[in-house]
Every structure is written in C-alpha cells, then in structure tokens.
Amino acid sequence: MKRNILFIGYEPSLNEEIKDFIVHRHGEAFFSNSIEQSIHILDESTISTVVLTLHKLGDAAILKYINQYYPGVKVLISASKEYDDIIHVFNKGNFSMLKQPLKLEELNLFI
C-alpha cells in the first residue's frame, strides 16, 4: 500500500535521504517548512501520515488544522525537547512522538 507522508520542519539537507527511505517502502515524501505550504500539500494531496518536527510550541499550530480537517491522518511528532503539557494533548488524539534527531529505524516502526 502506497503511503504519502508529509514532513514538516525538517532541514532540507535531509530531504533526499528521507525521500529515498520512503520511496524504498513504496511511498511518496512531501516536504514543507511553513504552515501555509503544509496546508496546501494537505489540501492538494492524499496524505496518510504527517511527521512534524517540533522546535517550539508555535510549530504545533498545524496540529489544530490537521485534527479539524484531516482527523484520519496519523501524526508523528519529533521534538528536540519533550513538552509535558502537549504530550497530554497528543495522547488524546491520533499523535505519536519521536525525539530529535530523527532516526529512520524509529520512523520505520511508526509508518
């Protein structure tokens, strides 16, 4: 089954490695570094999973949009710090968390 995965907030230098990893698993990788671009990709493509790197709480704004308009999309949060207050919110939704830096083996377990 082909999976379309949107990666939000990752360094562009990682795009090729992530893309090759996803394509090898019969999927397609999309990349965004803004809320506007993320919304455009979600609205124009059939995304099954979002992988969001969380640098600060403001980065989580896209989660509200996904939760409201795309409740069936799985979300994986990758954070450089664990935020106790938002972990509670994640556990109530279709979200999971990974620590930074992203490890492809951990991503593979999620997808």
XYZ file of C-alpha atoms in Angstrom:
111
model
C 0.000 0.000 0.000
C 1.428 3.368 -1.055
C 1.750 5.919 1.748
C 2.057 9.627 1.166
C 3.962 11.201 4.038
C 4.319 14.923 4.693
C 7.451 16.000 6.601
C 7.113 19.428 8.217
C 10.026 21.489 9.512
C 12.948 19.272 8.580
C 16.276 20.563 7.338
C 16.333 20.489 3.509
C 19.659 18.640 3.695
C 17.716 15.590 4.973
C 15.109 15.598 2.193
C 16.918 13.274 -0.233
C 17.744 10.678 2.430
C 14.176 10.718 3.773
C 12.728 10.640 0.244
C 14.834 7.597 -0.722
C 13.833 5.864 2.525
C 10.103 6.439 1.877
C 10.243 5.572 -1.845
C 12.022 2.319 -0.996
C 8.961 1.497 1.157
C 6.566 2.239 -1.726
C 5.573 5.695 -0.565
C 5.949 9.300 -1.571
C 7.521 12.012 0.593
C 6.375 15.623 0.645
C 8.266 18.402 2.439
C 7.144 21.699 3.958
C 8.694 24.373 6.134
C 5.625 26.567 6.715
C 2.042 26.205 7.873
C 0.783 27.655 4.594
C 2.779 25.211 2.482
C 1.700 22.318 4.733
C -1.983 23.242 4.344
C -1.555 23.464 0.562
C 0.005 19.985 0.406
C -2.685 18.517 2.685
C -5.432 20.082 0.569
C -3.928 19.027 -2.775
C -2.597 15.525 -1.970
C -3.848 12.430 -0.213
C -1.591 12.395 2.834
C -1.748 9.387 5.167
C 0.889 10.494 7.682
C 2.432 13.763 8.846
C 5.842 13.850 10.534
C 6.242 17.180 12.328
C 9.433 18.358 13.939
C 8.521 20.473 16.928
C 11.083 23.157 17.736
C 8.744 25.397 19.740
C 5.110 25.303 20.810
C 4.119 27.619 17.945
C 5.072 24.869 15.490
C 2.138 22.832 16.810
C -0.418 25.188 15.194
C -0.658 22.861 12.179
C -1.921 20.126 14.517
C -5.178 22.016 15.077
C -5.725 22.197 11.313
C -4.962 18.511 10.791
C -7.152 17.489 13.716
C -10.057 19.583 12.439
C -9.911 18.891 8.695
C -7.969 15.604 8.412
C -8.793 13.550 11.535
C -7.795 10.286 9.811
C -4.222 11.423 9.156
C -1.668 9.904 11.525
C 0.702 12.432 13.059
C 4.173 11.697 14.359
C 5.792 14.440 16.431
C 9.555 14.673 16.593
C 10.720 17.089 19.269
C 14.084 18.281 20.482
C 12.573 18.635 23.951
C 9.702 16.772 25.499
C 6.847 19.113 26.344
C 4.785 17.609 29.161
C 1.828 19.913 28.567
C 1.429 18.909 24.934
C 2.137 15.217 25.454
C -1.192 15.094 27.286
C -2.904 16.614 24.218
C -1.139 14.184 21.861
C -2.295 11.192 23.860
C -5.916 12.243 23.295
C -5.542 12.315 19.509
C -4.029 10.320 16.677
C -0.494 11.511 17.519
C 2.829 9.934 18.487
C 6.203 11.455 19.402
C 9.827 10.821 18.489
C 12.921 12.565 19.819
C 15.275 14.514 17.584
C 17.391 13.762 15.676
C 15.113 11.646 13.518
C 16.247 8.035 13.302
C 14.972 6.239 10.204
C 14.640 2.945 12.122
C 12.180 4.627 14.534
C 10.316 6.208 11.614
C 10.034 2.779 10.009
C 8.373 1.390 13.158
C 5.820 4.185 13.063
C 4.898 4.013 9.379
